[in-house]
Structure formats: structure tokens, C-alpha cells
XYZ file of C-alpha atoms in Angstrom:
692
model
C -5.144 24.296 -12.751
C -3.858 20.483 -12.215
C -6.798 17.753 -13.544
C -8.310 15.855 -11.581
C -7.901 13.148 -10.929
C -4.005 12.917 -10.950
C -2.197 10.332 -13.097
C -0.026 8.413 -11.023
C 2.099 6.012 -12.586
C 4.889 3.789 -11.402
C 8.501 4.225 -11.618
C 10.812 1.107 -10.762
C 13.893 2.684 -12.654
C 15.160 5.781 -13.623
C 13.944 5.014 -17.559
C 11.029 4.051 -16.144
C 10.285 7.170 -14.694
C 11.506 9.051 -18.008
C 8.746 7.141 -20.013
C 6.268 7.666 -17.256
C 7.044 11.709 -17.826
C 7.243 11.718 -21.344
C 4.384 10.339 -21.542
C 1.692 12.332 -19.453
C 2.290 11.203 -15.863
C 1.136 13.918 -13.375
C 3.120 12.281 -10.514
C 5.205 9.380 -10.094
C 5.892 6.615 -7.167
C 9.293 5.181 -6.637
C 11.677 3.012 -4.395
C 14.449 4.687 -2.727
C 16.311 2.631 0.043
C 15.722 -0.828 1.846
C 11.942 0.649 2.705
C 9.586 -0.274 -0.095
C 6.778 -2.895 -1.098
C 8.668 -3.949 -4.089
C 11.933 -4.430 -3.120
C 12.495 -6.178 -6.319
C 11.999 -3.323 -8.460
C 15.489 -1.846 -10.128
C 14.755 1.189 -7.940
C 16.806 4.667 -7.580
C 20.140 5.277 -6.165
C 21.038 8.118 -4.288
C 22.644 9.943 -6.844
C 19.610 8.804 -9.307
C 16.972 9.596 -6.744
C 18.291 13.294 -6.542
C 18.549 13.453 -9.949
C 15.127 12.202 -10.418
C 13.313 14.710 -8.071
C 14.775 17.498 -10.546
C 14.391 16.295 -13.974
C 10.147 15.447 -12.579
C 9.839 18.895 -10.687
C 11.462 20.917 -13.754
C 8.784 19.518 -15.770
C 5.471 19.918 -13.287
C 5.590 16.280 -12.052
C 5.058 15.363 -8.071
C 7.441 12.615 -6.680
C 5.667 10.239 -3.808
C 8.681 8.117 -2.361
C 7.346 4.310 -1.062
C 8.790 3.552 2.159
C 5.090 1.025 3.039
C 6.508 -1.631 4.658
C 6.177 -2.720 8.069
C 9.731 -2.148 10.183
C 11.459 -3.276 13.349
C 12.945 -0.952 16.170
C 16.259 -1.282 14.424
C 15.108 -0.357 11.098
C 13.009 2.699 11.987
C 16.250 5.018 12.639
C 17.365 4.542 8.993
C 13.744 4.439 7.425
C 13.168 8.229 9.389
C 16.319 9.492 8.145
C 15.658 8.032 4.338
C 12.403 10.013 4.840
C 14.287 13.287 5.779
C 16.903 13.324 3.366
C 14.416 13.160 0.903
C 12.297 15.672 2.500
C 15.324 17.892 1.923
C 15.573 16.939 -1.358
C 11.660 18.163 -2.049
C 10.439 14.781 -2.467
C 6.253 15.837 -2.797
C 4.943 12.849 -0.331
C 5.803 9.780 1.342
C 3.717 6.420 1.294
C 3.524 4.281 4.359
C 2.467 1.311 6.171
C 3.851 0.896 9.338
C 2.323 3.044 12.256
C 5.879 3.306 14.122
C 6.866 4.716 11.257
C 3.550 6.832 10.453
C 3.983 8.340 14.003
C 7.568 9.456 13.596
C 7.081 11.140 10.101
C 4.242 12.941 11.705
C 6.316 13.985 14.673
C 9.642 14.874 12.679
C 8.773 15.883 9.805
C 5.304 17.595 10.300
C 5.385 19.424 6.532
C 6.286 16.322 4.781
C 3.019 15.125 3.068
C 2.131 11.797 4.000
C 0.265 8.970 1.693
C -1.656 6.139 3.579
C -0.358 3.019 1.626
C -2.638 0.437 0.528
C -1.151 -1.559 2.448
C -2.682 -0.197 5.139
C -5.937 -1.843 4.113
C -8.209 0.846 4.321
C -11.912 -0.110 2.784
C -14.327 2.012 4.849
C -14.716 5.286 5.660
C -13.849 5.204 9.030
C -10.597 4.171 8.591
C -9.757 6.434 5.910
C -10.987 9.117 8.289
C -8.708 7.673 10.728
C -6.163 7.682 8.518
C -6.759 11.468 7.896
C -6.645 12.233 11.072
C -3.227 10.866 12.136
C -1.972 12.838 9.284
C -2.333 11.267 6.351
C -2.995 13.780 3.397
C -4.283 10.854 1.076
C -5.381 7.435 1.214
C -5.156 4.390 -1.565
C -7.684 2.384 -0.512
C -8.023 -1.251 -0.847
C -8.216 -2.437 -4.943
C -10.774 -4.645 -3.967
C -13.521 -1.138 -3.320
C -16.501 -0.719 -5.849
C -17.278 2.269 -7.158
C -20.293 2.644 -4.755
C -18.030 1.859 -1.677
C -15.350 4.682 -3.184
C -18.202 7.600 -3.846
C -19.174 6.341 0.155
C -15.788 7.268 1.258
C -14.978 10.481 -1.288
C -18.078 11.475 0.531
C -17.435 10.916 4.378
C -13.925 11.763 4.124
C -11.600 14.918 4.058
C -8.592 13.016 2.773
C -8.272 12.665 -1.261
C -8.878 9.072 -2.079
C -6.306 7.397 -4.381
C -7.946 4.295 -6.522
C -5.876 1.673 -8.801
C -6.667 1.522 -11.741
C -4.554 -0.615 -13.881
C -2.727 -3.401 -13.696
C -1.958 -6.575 -11.259
C -4.388 -7.603 -8.743
C -3.284 -9.496 -5.285
C -5.771 -12.165 -4.371
C -5.666 -11.173 -0.594
C -5.956 -7.556 0.644
C -2.377 -5.447 0.574
C -1.384 -5.884 4.332
C -2.999 -8.742 4.695
C -0.918 -11.447 3.368
C 1.411 -13.945 5.129
C 1.190 -16.688 2.466
C 4.560 -15.811 0.915
C 6.338 -15.335 4.243
C 5.142 -18.318 5.561
C 5.539 -20.644 2.950
C 8.810 -19.037 1.554
C 10.145 -16.667 4.182
C 9.808 -13.962 1.943
C 7.246 -11.067 3.490
C 4.888 -9.277 1.108
C 4.447 -6.866 4.051
C 8.327 -6.416 3.500
C 8.361 -5.704 -0.200
C 9.685 -9.406 -0.732
C 6.727 -11.288 -2.423
C 7.129 -14.418 -4.343
C 4.067 -14.319 -5.859
C 2.725 -17.830 -4.717
C -0.760 -16.656 -5.404
C 0.354 -17.248 -9.527
C 1.014 -20.892 -9.159
C -1.444 -24.104 -9.840
C -3.880 -24.965 -7.121
C -6.511 -27.344 -6.905
C -9.693 -26.736 -4.794
C -10.899 -29.962 -2.668
C -8.802 -31.440 -5.697
C -5.061 -31.659 -7.071
C -3.184 -28.981 -8.201
C -3.568 -29.840 -12.076
C -3.733 -26.529 -14.007
C -6.129 -24.533 -12.080
C -4.869 -21.470 -11.115
C -7.842 -20.307 -8.610
C -5.694 -17.659 -6.624
C -4.640 -15.475 -10.550
C -6.799 -12.751 -10.911
C -6.622 -11.059 -13.949
C -4.742 -7.330 -14.289
C -7.265 -4.396 -13.312
C -8.458 -2.024 -16.307
C -10.725 0.739 -15.414
C -9.777 2.901 -18.505
C -13.575 3.381 -19.259
C -14.171 4.434 -15.603
C -12.053 7.575 -15.617
C -14.972 9.885 -16.354
C -17.488 8.053 -13.532
C -14.027 8.618 -11.096
C -13.895 12.277 -12.172
C -17.175 12.936 -11.363
C -17.204 11.442 -7.767
C -14.126 13.335 -6.713
C -11.175 10.441 -6.941
C -8.593 12.621 -6.615
C -5.606 10.506 -7.971
C -5.817 7.107 -10.344
C -2.532 4.884 -9.903
C -1.622 2.595 -12.510
C 0.356 -0.691 -11.028
C 3.758 -1.331 -12.505
C 7.334 -0.939 -10.732
C 8.719 -4.443 -11.720
C 7.368 -4.143 -15.348
C 9.317 -3.120 -18.356
C 9.710 0.793 -18.702
C 8.378 0.284 -22.512
C 5.097 -0.967 -20.327
C 4.655 2.125 -18.135
C 5.220 4.190 -21.544
C 2.549 2.491 -23.305
C -0.059 2.632 -20.774
C 1.009 5.897 -19.535
C 0.165 7.553 -22.596
C -3.459 5.942 -23.149
C -4.591 6.709 -19.464
C -3.188 10.533 -19.882
C -4.759 10.939 -23.475
C -8.371 9.487 -21.823
C -8.035 12.152 -19.173
C -7.403 15.115 -21.273
C -9.997 14.125 -23.779
C -12.368 13.355 -20.982
C -13.731 9.677 -22.904
C -13.339 6.047 -22.627
C -11.031 4.230 -24.458
C -11.113 2.770 -28.185
C -11.039 -0.692 -29.287
C -7.932 0.080 -30.616
C -6.430 1.739 -27.306
C -7.976 -1.344 -25.132
C -6.498 -3.537 -27.641
C -2.722 -2.279 -27.099
C -3.135 -1.606 -23.141
C -3.583 -5.591 -23.711
C -1.004 -6.093 -25.688
C 0.981 -4.134 -23.405
C 0.437 -6.934 -20.619
C -2.540 -9.078 -19.295
C -3.380 -11.861 -17.789
C -6.254 -13.787 -20.006
C -7.151 -10.046 -20.601
C -8.509 -7.666 -18.015
C -11.099 -7.464 -15.341
C -13.140 -4.357 -13.807
C -15.352 -6.596 -11.727
C -14.318 -5.103 -7.890
C -15.319 -1.908 -9.460
C -18.457 -3.134 -10.630
C -19.167 -4.486 -6.825
C -18.669 -8.684 -8.540
C -16.647 -11.076 -8.203
C -16.320 -14.761 -9.732
C -14.575 -17.287 -11.614
C -14.332 -14.536 -14.726
C -11.669 -12.917 -12.871
C -8.974 -15.316 -12.853
C -6.399 -15.763 -15.558
C -2.876 -16.079 -16.015
C -0.034 -14.965 -18.358
C 1.492 -18.119 -20.270
C 5.478 -18.758 -20.097
C 7.117 -17.184 -23.151
C 4.553 -14.768 -24.093
C 6.188 -12.737 -26.387
C 7.039 -9.096 -26.359
C 5.151 -6.873 -28.243
C 8.334 -5.690 -30.052
C 6.553 -3.159 -32.308
C 4.755 -1.149 -29.781
C 7.559 -1.426 -27.118
C 10.069 0.218 -29.782
C 7.546 2.550 -30.618
C 7.002 4.069 -27.425
C 10.787 3.472 -26.278
C 12.104 5.809 -28.833
C 9.564 8.760 -28.661
C 10.345 8.620 -24.678
C 14.092 8.557 -25.386
C 13.686 11.914 -27.391
C 13.210 13.568 -24.002
C 11.276 15.830 -26.071
C 7.178 14.975 -25.512
C 7.055 16.842 -21.977
C 7.767 20.494 -22.418
C 6.523 23.056 -20.055
C 5.336 26.314 -21.032
C 7.799 29.903 -20.800
C 6.589 33.191 -21.222
C 9.777 35.594 -21.753
C 10.256 39.170 -21.616
C 13.284 40.780 -22.800
C 14.173 44.404 -22.179
C 17.289 45.405 -24.798
C 17.650 49.527 -23.850
C 20.646 51.898 -24.682
C 23.029 52.322 -22.063
C 21.744 49.472 -19.702
C 22.699 46.282 -19.336
C 19.776 43.759 -21.369
C 17.927 41.833 -19.379
C 15.204 38.716 -19.811
C 12.294 37.948 -18.073
C 11.034 33.660 -18.040
C 7.722 33.317 -16.073
C 5.607 30.022 -15.975
C 2.439 29.541 -15.331
C 3.300 27.891 -11.572
C 3.916 31.443 -10.693
C 7.837 31.389 -10.766
C 9.518 34.131 -12.314
C 13.741 35.123 -12.778
C 15.260 37.716 -14.239
C 18.879 37.575 -15.423
C 20.681 40.240 -17.313
C 23.997 40.419 -19.996
C 25.970 43.041 -21.795
C 25.090 46.461 -22.814
C 23.910 46.731 -25.993
C 26.303 48.998 -28.663
C 25.629 50.991 -31.263
C 24.708 49.597 -34.646
C 27.781 49.923 -36.867
C 25.627 48.821 -40.058
C 22.442 47.105 -39.361
C 20.275 47.618 -36.063
C 18.639 44.359 -34.155
C 15.018 43.711 -34.784
C 12.677 42.415 -32.509
C 11.668 39.580 -34.976
C 14.878 38.517 -34.891
C 15.126 39.062 -30.834
C 12.339 37.220 -30.610
C 13.253 34.465 -32.721
C 16.460 33.975 -30.924
C 14.688 33.501 -27.609
C 12.510 30.952 -28.711
C 15.315 28.533 -29.852
C 14.619 26.348 -26.526
C 15.216 22.958 -28.425
C 17.204 20.633 -26.166
C 15.634 22.348 -23.030
C 12.304 21.356 -21.064
C 10.506 24.593 -21.804
C 8.862 25.524 -25.076
C 7.803 29.470 -25.586
C 4.263 30.644 -25.351
C 4.738 34.026 -25.452
C 7.326 36.052 -26.220
C 7.130 39.778 -25.617
C 10.478 42.533 -26.614
C 11.125 45.773 -25.335
C 13.747 47.272 -27.860
C 15.279 50.395 -28.469
C 16.301 51.493 -31.752
C 19.657 51.350 -33.584
C 21.229 48.935 -31.210
C 23.265 45.751 -31.994
C 23.741 42.520 -29.424
C 25.536 39.248 -30.905
C 23.761 36.519 -31.057
C 25.882 34.764 -28.729
C 24.648 37.148 -26.255
C 20.934 36.591 -26.900
C 21.562 32.349 -26.812
C 23.669 32.865 -23.049
C 20.786 35.750 -22.342
C 18.469 32.739 -22.683
C 20.237 29.754 -21.468
C 20.685 31.744 -18.127
C 17.181 32.594 -17.939
C 16.172 28.771 -18.345
C 18.538 27.451 -15.811
C 17.225 30.185 -13.270
C 13.833 29.043 -13.683
C 14.363 25.176 -13.642
C 16.568 26.300 -10.375
C 13.397 28.195 -8.662
C 11.541 24.822 -9.854
C 13.472 22.804 -8.481
C 14.167 24.479 -5.083
C 12.818 21.976 -2.578
C 10.154 24.063 -0.248
C 11.450 24.885 3.296
C 10.270 22.061 5.868
C 10.804 21.905 9.460
C 12.700 18.713 10.837
C 12.485 17.929 14.341
C 14.659 15.692 16.540
C 12.505 11.983 17.100
C 11.239 11.367 20.296
C 12.543 9.308 23.242
C 11.361 5.255 23.075
C 8.109 4.647 24.623
C 8.613 3.214 27.753
C 9.175 -0.485 28.384
C 5.478 -0.447 31.187
C 4.163 -3.610 30.278
C 6.834 -6.024 29.632
C 6.577 -7.977 32.508
C 3.635 -10.030 34.448
C 2.274 -13.568 34.190
C 1.984 -15.126 31.066
C -2.138 -15.533 30.236
C -3.639 -17.552 28.008
C -6.095 -16.691 25.705
C -8.343 -18.721 23.144
C -9.761 -17.719 19.772
C -12.419 -20.442 18.127
C -14.598 -20.173 15.088
C -17.502 -21.606 16.414
C -19.431 -22.317 19.418
C -18.994 -26.016 19.856
C -15.414 -25.561 20.382
C -15.997 -24.071 23.537
C -16.717 -26.789 25.470
C -17.583 -27.255 29.583
C -14.067 -28.875 29.476
C -12.138 -26.069 27.467
C -13.460 -23.410 29.645
C -12.529 -25.344 32.988
C -9.421 -24.700 32.152
C -9.624 -20.790 33.068
C -8.325 -19.033 29.731
C -8.400 -15.397 30.456
C -9.955 -13.920 27.404
C -12.289 -16.022 25.142
C -12.327 -14.499 21.782
C -15.055 -15.620 19.117
C -16.586 -13.967 15.896
C -18.981 -11.424 16.339
C -21.307 -13.101 13.843
C -21.691 -15.955 16.190
C -23.023 -14.093 18.798
C -26.744 -12.741 17.707
C -27.994 -16.332 17.964
C -27.002 -16.495 21.298
C -29.003 -15.582 24.212
C -26.346 -16.770 26.957
C -22.676 -17.106 26.754
C -21.039 -20.507 28.506
C -20.755 -20.434 31.743
C -16.720 -19.634 32.731
C -14.593 -17.688 34.925
C -13.204 -15.511 31.759
C -13.158 -12.197 29.782
C -15.517 -12.325 26.470
C -14.147 -10.452 23.181
C -16.000 -10.100 20.161
C -13.811 -10.735 16.959
C -14.655 -8.242 14.358
C -14.784 -9.524 10.671
C -11.678 -8.849 8.900
C -13.430 -7.107 6.105
C -16.433 -5.342 5.831
C -17.686 -2.277 4.202
C -19.388 0.795 5.037
C -22.838 -0.512 4.452
C -22.488 -2.836 6.847
C -22.055 -0.862 10.015
C -25.313 -0.376 11.107
C -25.448 -4.434 11.343
C -22.178 -4.627 12.746
C -23.691 -2.184 15.824
C -26.214 -3.859 16.297
C -24.249 -7.281 16.867
C -22.245 -5.390 19.277
C -24.883 -3.965 20.977
C -26.266 -7.516 21.474
C -22.622 -8.717 22.220
C -22.551 -6.453 25.366
C -25.940 -7.449 26.161
C -24.766 -11.078 26.908
C -21.720 -9.796 28.870
C -19.295 -9.382 26.298
C -16.543 -6.578 27.474
C -14.023 -6.518 24.683
C -13.395 -6.956 21.085
C -10.769 -7.747 19.085
C -9.885 -4.990 16.343
C -7.781 -6.197 13.402
C -7.881 -2.962 11.336
C -7.453 1.185 11.536
C -10.976 1.064 10.616
C -12.596 -0.534 13.780
C -11.593 2.063 15.826
C -14.083 4.522 15.068
C -16.666 1.512 14.984
C -15.968 0.713 18.631
C -14.923 4.067 20.542
C -18.257 4.474 21.497
C -19.295 0.515 21.500
C -18.563 0.329 25.614
C -16.131 -2.412 24.987
C -12.374 -2.553 25.705
C -10.067 -2.745 22.662
C -7.917 -4.957 22.171
C -5.340 -4.937 18.619
C -5.641 -8.103 16.604
C -2.469 -9.987 14.224
C -4.361 -7.771 11.198
C -3.042 -4.227 12.290
C 0.599 -5.984 11.712
C 2.226 -4.670 14.503
C 6.001 -4.908 14.042
C 7.931 -2.380 16.089
C 7.831 -0.945 19.638
C 6.382 2.381 18.428
C 3.269 0.939 16.958
C 2.522 -0.419 19.946
C 2.895 3.114 21.440
C 0.700 4.102 18.535
C -2.335 1.417 19.472
C -2.082 2.560 23.203
C -2.185 6.280 22.655
C -5.272 4.951 20.345
C -6.922 3.349 23.751
C -6.111 -0.490 23.207
C -5.519 -2.247 26.206
C -3.586 -4.634 24.589
C -2.196 -5.759 20.915
C -1.239 -9.093 19.181
C 2.129 -8.719 17.536
C 3.121 -9.494 13.987
C 3.252 -13.213 13.438
C 6.537 -12.832 11.119
C 8.811 -10.939 13.712
C 11.376 -13.610 15.432
C 11.452 -14.149 18.652
C 14.453 -12.025 19.825
C 12.487 -9.228 17.771
C 9.539 -9.421 20.024
C 11.772 -10.192 23.033
C 13.308 -6.760 22.231
C 10.007 -4.699 21.955
C 9.483 -1.762 24.418
C 6.159 -2.883 25.511
C 4.384 0.096 26.315
C 1.315 -1.449 25.757
C 0.451 -5.353 27.272
C 1.369 -7.521 24.246
C 0.292 -11.132 22.929
C 0.646 -13.202 20.300
C -0.079 -16.397 18.598
C 1.397 -19.255 20.239
C -0.746 -22.393 18.349
C -2.344 -22.623 15.309
C -2.921 -22.606 11.906
C -1.910 -18.861 10.828
C -3.918 -17.125 7.960
C -2.551 -17.131 4.796
C -4.960 -14.852 3.080
C -8.216 -13.098 3.278
C -9.657 -13.085 -0.014
C -12.812 -10.848 -1.624
C -13.791 -14.202 -3.987
C -15.293 -17.006 -2.005
C -13.088 -19.908 -3.526
C -15.318 -22.713 -2.955
C -17.844 -20.666 -5.308
C -15.711 -19.690 -7.898
C -14.266 -23.387 -8.416
C -17.766 -25.223 -7.994
C -20.555 -23.951 -5.244
C -20.491 -23.376 -1.845
C -20.012 -25.914 0.824
C -19.552 -24.044 3.936
C -20.869 -26.591 5.856
C -17.659 -29.171 5.327
C -14.071 -29.007 5.399
C -13.065 -27.415 2.204
C -8.874 -27.086 1.231
C -6.852 -25.519 -1.360
C -3.685 -28.117 -2.314
C -0.784 -26.991 -4.060
C 2.018 -28.748 -6.353
C 3.785 -31.207 -3.162
C -0.256 -31.994 -1.895
C 0.116 -29.941 1.167
C -3.825 -28.935 1.742
C -4.538 -25.564 3.635
C -7.966 -25.188 5.315
C -10.444 -22.612 3.841
C -12.652 -21.107 6.041
C -15.647 -18.942 5.332
C -15.207 -15.328 6.401
C -17.670 -12.746 6.767
C -19.259 -11.003 3.780
C -18.746 -14.608 1.586
C -15.205 -14.210 1.868
C -12.689 -16.667 2.303
C -9.419 -17.007 4.783
C -6.962 -19.584 3.982
C -5.186 -21.011 6.980
C -1.710 -22.398 6.951
C -1.633 -26.055 6.200
C 0.267 -27.451 9.416
C -0.348 -25.805 12.614
C 2.137 -23.613 14.506
C 3.281 -25.539 17.550
C 5.853 -23.723 20.544
C 4.438 -25.743 23.412
C 7.579 -27.308 24.945
C 9.545 -24.598 23.993
C 10.314 -22.236 26.642
C 11.232 -19.170 24.373
C 7.847 -17.648 23.589
C 7.300 -17.426 28.076
C 10.782 -14.881 28.129
C 9.403 -12.497 25.435
C 7.524 -10.055 27.851
C 4.237 -10.932 26.259
C 1.632 -10.831 28.650
C -1.188 -12.830 26.677
C -0.429 -15.739 24.344
C -2.958 -17.208 21.956
C -4.234 -20.145 20.998
C -6.011 -20.166 17.777
C -8.299 -22.939 17.327
C -9.586 -22.953 13.851
C -9.817 -26.646 12.027
C -9.955 -28.206 15.517
C -12.398 -30.604 17.284
C -13.609 -29.653 20.649
C -11.983 -32.019 22.092
C -8.591 -31.629 20.437
C -9.019 -28.085 21.502
C -8.704 -29.124 25.075
C -5.879 -31.129 24.493
C -3.697 -28.462 22.607
C -4.689 -26.197 25.765
C -3.526 -28.928 28.132
C -0.506 -29.684 26.497
C 0.517 -25.964 26.347
C 0.046 -26.262 30.086
C 2.248 -28.664 30.724
C 4.766 -27.677 27.498
C 3.993 -31.475 25.586
C 5.934 -31.909 22.614
C 3.645 -31.468 19.202
C 1.554 -34.515 17.792
C 1.633 -35.329 13.874
C 3.026 -32.224 11.476
C 3.638 -28.909 12.563
C 5.043 -25.607 12.072
C 7.678 -23.472 14.439
C 5.701 -20.477 12.040
C 8.342 -17.421 11.373
C 9.865 -16.930 14.856
C 12.830 -18.914 14.668
C 13.630 -18.110 10.850
C 12.189 -14.586 10.574
C 11.277 -13.490 7.240
C 13.379 -11.321 4.160
């Protein structure tokens, strides 16, 4: 019986896959094709992918394919075909982020197991249940989840829960980072992250040799027992961009700890750190902590651990560390073809036959000799556990015949072990109807403070005004104006926060708020019984028409499309749901569990704060719910004088006010109504240039 948790190792190349398998991985995850979150890894060719599946399956190791990036309408058919080909070959599961691809896979490949990638930004029980209800057998929760968070999710969700146990930590919640995309045009949501978080920055000071966004690697080797007790289904090791020797070194220690049910020794901890670390390791997120002690860097020209890497490489290159126990039963009877049955513990059993034995002329074959020959499985993936011989006396059988019998039996057993399961493959549904791609463009406004909602701004009659939910409890009335009021739910929260959030939603309704902005899949179960209309926010990463259709079926009344899409891509979306786009404002680069201000000195959330890079650019830092930080772009998006965004079939255009004064909010709104050129420095965002 397979132990729990399953040990899942990275396979960024065929060699890394072999290293992981030979050193004890229960499963590997790898990229094949163009749509995975580590497109910079070596990954696998078509031939290598098929070989990888056979190599792993004969050794009892599962293979998970990563298709966990955002996809355009043009890319969805190819991604679906990649998944279908993997399904035919016998891939054990597919990891997915994109709602449109999730929908297609569930409908077209209903027997293929799906895993919700950490790129889905799931960190609550409600989010995990939502993904489970959408057909995900497993949910990979956010790296920022504590043991308490994880246990609550496991207790309240029927899906398997996977936890990142070792490796690099992103500063931003996975799936919510736009820093690499907006600064350099390389999207982390598209598998092209340039890792700007590893560069020096200054918090309210020039960037020197400070790295306030560079987290140490996570190491939860000492927590495996707790994970097993709480019911974690899988522990994942990060590292598809790292060397095969690193994969081998880390995998073998975690495999050993799981098998022996213990924590790491001091020597094992040193070995993990030697293989790769950034100023050591951290387990603070798992402990429910955060702070400056979590941060570290890897100095340039850090020497390679040659001795360690040579040791593990020599071990996995022999390809004999991982063998499959097999039971052999051989029957040699006079006048009948000899027969050999090979059986494994997974229930596979095959029988092959050989020549009819001859009568012995001098010395008869003995059972001991026959067993010795059958046990010679060297050079294969098998090791004999039990050999049963049924041999009539006085018979002779050449050694070559016995060897051929053994080879044929093991070959047949291999074929049985790697044979892909029968799975249905159904045609894709028709594209969604473009029923909401026309109509007059309406202006929506979002703010971070009530002072920005001046009478002058309200007099401009925005169709919808969106206010952070946490600001509403202090109000007894809303500012006067003919508008629809919406509450912006916190981008990040936990199960323990939900009673308070529901109380606030009740109060918001009593004020006259009629809608809510949902930026996370976990918001949907929170809002279904709230009596509020649900509108999709940018955090849902809507990248294609089928994602809009997915959200329509979830009951949403509109959705904000990703600001990583080009104008032409937004224009070409079929819009079964009214679509919105952010057309003004500082775009959010990161949402972080750590408070950057608290880490650098002390919290000064009542005054302007900035993150400065090496060029002197200043990125405003805004406080976020739960003592978190949202990093904004250094300059606002400005499209007012461009006619393009008015021709995209959008129903709503959002003005996103963050650092603007009340007067500046009014001026910007008027400039957009008039199509005025920008004042000061600005960006066109990604709407013109797009992303890799």
C-alpha cells in the first residue's frame, strides 16, 4: 500500500527524472509542450515524454504533466491536444491553472485526473472545495499556508491536499504576480518569470545591497510527521529549473525521512543546505510566522557541492537503486511447453511459454538450478522476491531457454505495467456565444479610501463604485450618488477570517451595497448566500473566452479580464459575460504575505511608502487586509486618448485609484471622459506589447 504523504519530485529534464525516480520519488511532475509554469526548464521532447512515462510506470512512479499557465483562445486547442496526447499515453494527472482549460479538460477528457495548481491561489477551505467541485482530484495550496491553515483545509475539503515542502518561495502569492510581466514583459503566469524579486531594492530608501523580496528557500523536512498525521496527501519538492544532482540529493533525504517516519539529522540538514539554499532555510510560513528572518540570498559564484553531486550522480546513473519486487512461478513438465508466470504487488500477472523440455541424457535439471537462473534479473527494473518452481524429474532445459523465458515474462510484465488505462475522449464543445460583446461602455471606479469618493467624483456618475470591504463597517451611510455600490473582498484571507467577513458583508448590504468584487475562487462560496451580485476582479486571471463562460456558469454578472492581454486579444474574446478592463491606475505587481514595512523597520501605513529599485523607480506600497502588502507599479496606466480600448467590446472600463488625491481622482475621470492626453509619466501597460 502506498505510503502517505506521496513524495512528488521535480523533473525538469530526462536526467532529473531519472535522478528523482532512482532516489525514491513516488511521483514526478514535468513539462511537455509550451504551456507550463517553467518554460525555461529543459523539459521533454515528444519522444522523451513517452519514454519518461514508460520509465516511471514500470517502476511504480506516477507522472503529472504541468499545463499550469494562462492560455489565450488561440492556444487552448493546442493545450487540449497536449493533454489528450498525454492522456492517451497514460499520464496520471494534469496540473492546471486556467479556468478555460479546466473546463475543456473536464468535458473532453472526463477520466483524466486534474490537479489544481498553486497558480490558482487557493488558501482557504472554500477555494479548495470550489476547485474540487470543478473536477480537481487534488488541490495544491499556497506556499504561505500554515499548518493550522492546511489542517483546516484538509478537514473541510474532500480533495487531496498537496503541500510545497522544499524549495524556492515566491514573494508574491503564486498566480497573482505581475511584476516580471509589467517590468520586463515576461509573465510568471505564462511560465516566463524573470525573478525580479531576487534583485536589490530599498524600502523608503535607495536600493543598495538589500533584498526585501528575496525569501529563503522553504524546508519542511522536520514537519513530515505532522503532515502525515493531519492527512496531507502529497509533499512537493520544488526545482524543475535546478540540476539533476540537486533533485537526487533532496529527493533521497525526503524519501528516507518519509520511509523511516522521522525528522532529519544534523548531517541531513547540512546536506540539504549544501545542495542549495539561500542563506539557509525557513519554515516560518508553516509555523504561521513571517518577518525579516525569512529573507536571504544566494551569493554569486557560490561553489558547486562537487563531492555531494558526484556521489548522487554516480548512484542514479547506475539505474539500479529503484527495482520492482516480482514473484516468479515456473512450471516445467514432461511433454508440455514450459511456462513462467510473473506477478507484481500491483495485481499484474502475466504468463509466457517456452520450449518443451527434453529428457535428460546425463544430468537432470534441478529446481535449485532453475531458480538461480530465474533470479538473474540484473539490468532490468525488477528484483525477484519469491520464486516458485514446479519441476518434473529427469528433464533438461538449456540455460538459454530459461533466460529467454525470464526475459519474455519480464517484458510482458513491463507491457502490462505501462499499458495506459482506457479513458474517454470527447469532442470539445462549441465556443461560447458572444452575447455580451456590444453595448455602451460604462465607467467603473475603485478606490482604497473613502476620501477619494468626493462629491465632485460622484457627480461624474460612475456606473459602479468599488470600495474595500474592510472600510465599510465604520460607515453608517454611503456617499450620495446614482451608482451601484460594490464591496471589494480582501485578495488574501484565511478560514478563520470568514465569520468577520460575513458580518461585514451583512453590514455592507444594510448600507445599500448591492455587489461584490471576487478576485479569488474562494470568494464564490463566501458570496453565494450574501444576497449580493458577484463581479469578477482581476485576480481571477481571465485570459480567454471559455474562462468568461466558466464564470458565467458560476453566477457572475461580469468579469475583469487580465491586464496581461493585448488589445487585440481582448477584442477577439467571445464575451458570454460582460467584460471589464482596467484602463487607468497603478497596476498591482504583487500581493505579499509579509509586510515590507514591518520587515524593514516599523509599520508606517499612515504615510506614503515606496519600494525603490536600482534605477530609482518608486513602487508604492499599500497596506492590504491581514497586515499584508500590495506593491503597485511605479507609474499609472494611461489610455484616455487612445480610441482602442473603446472598441474592444468591453461593457465596463475601470479607473483604479490608489495613491491619487480626491482632486486627482476627479481630474483623471474628467480626462477620460474627454479623451485627454496623459499628465506626467505613465505606461500603456501590456495592452500594446503583450507578454511572453
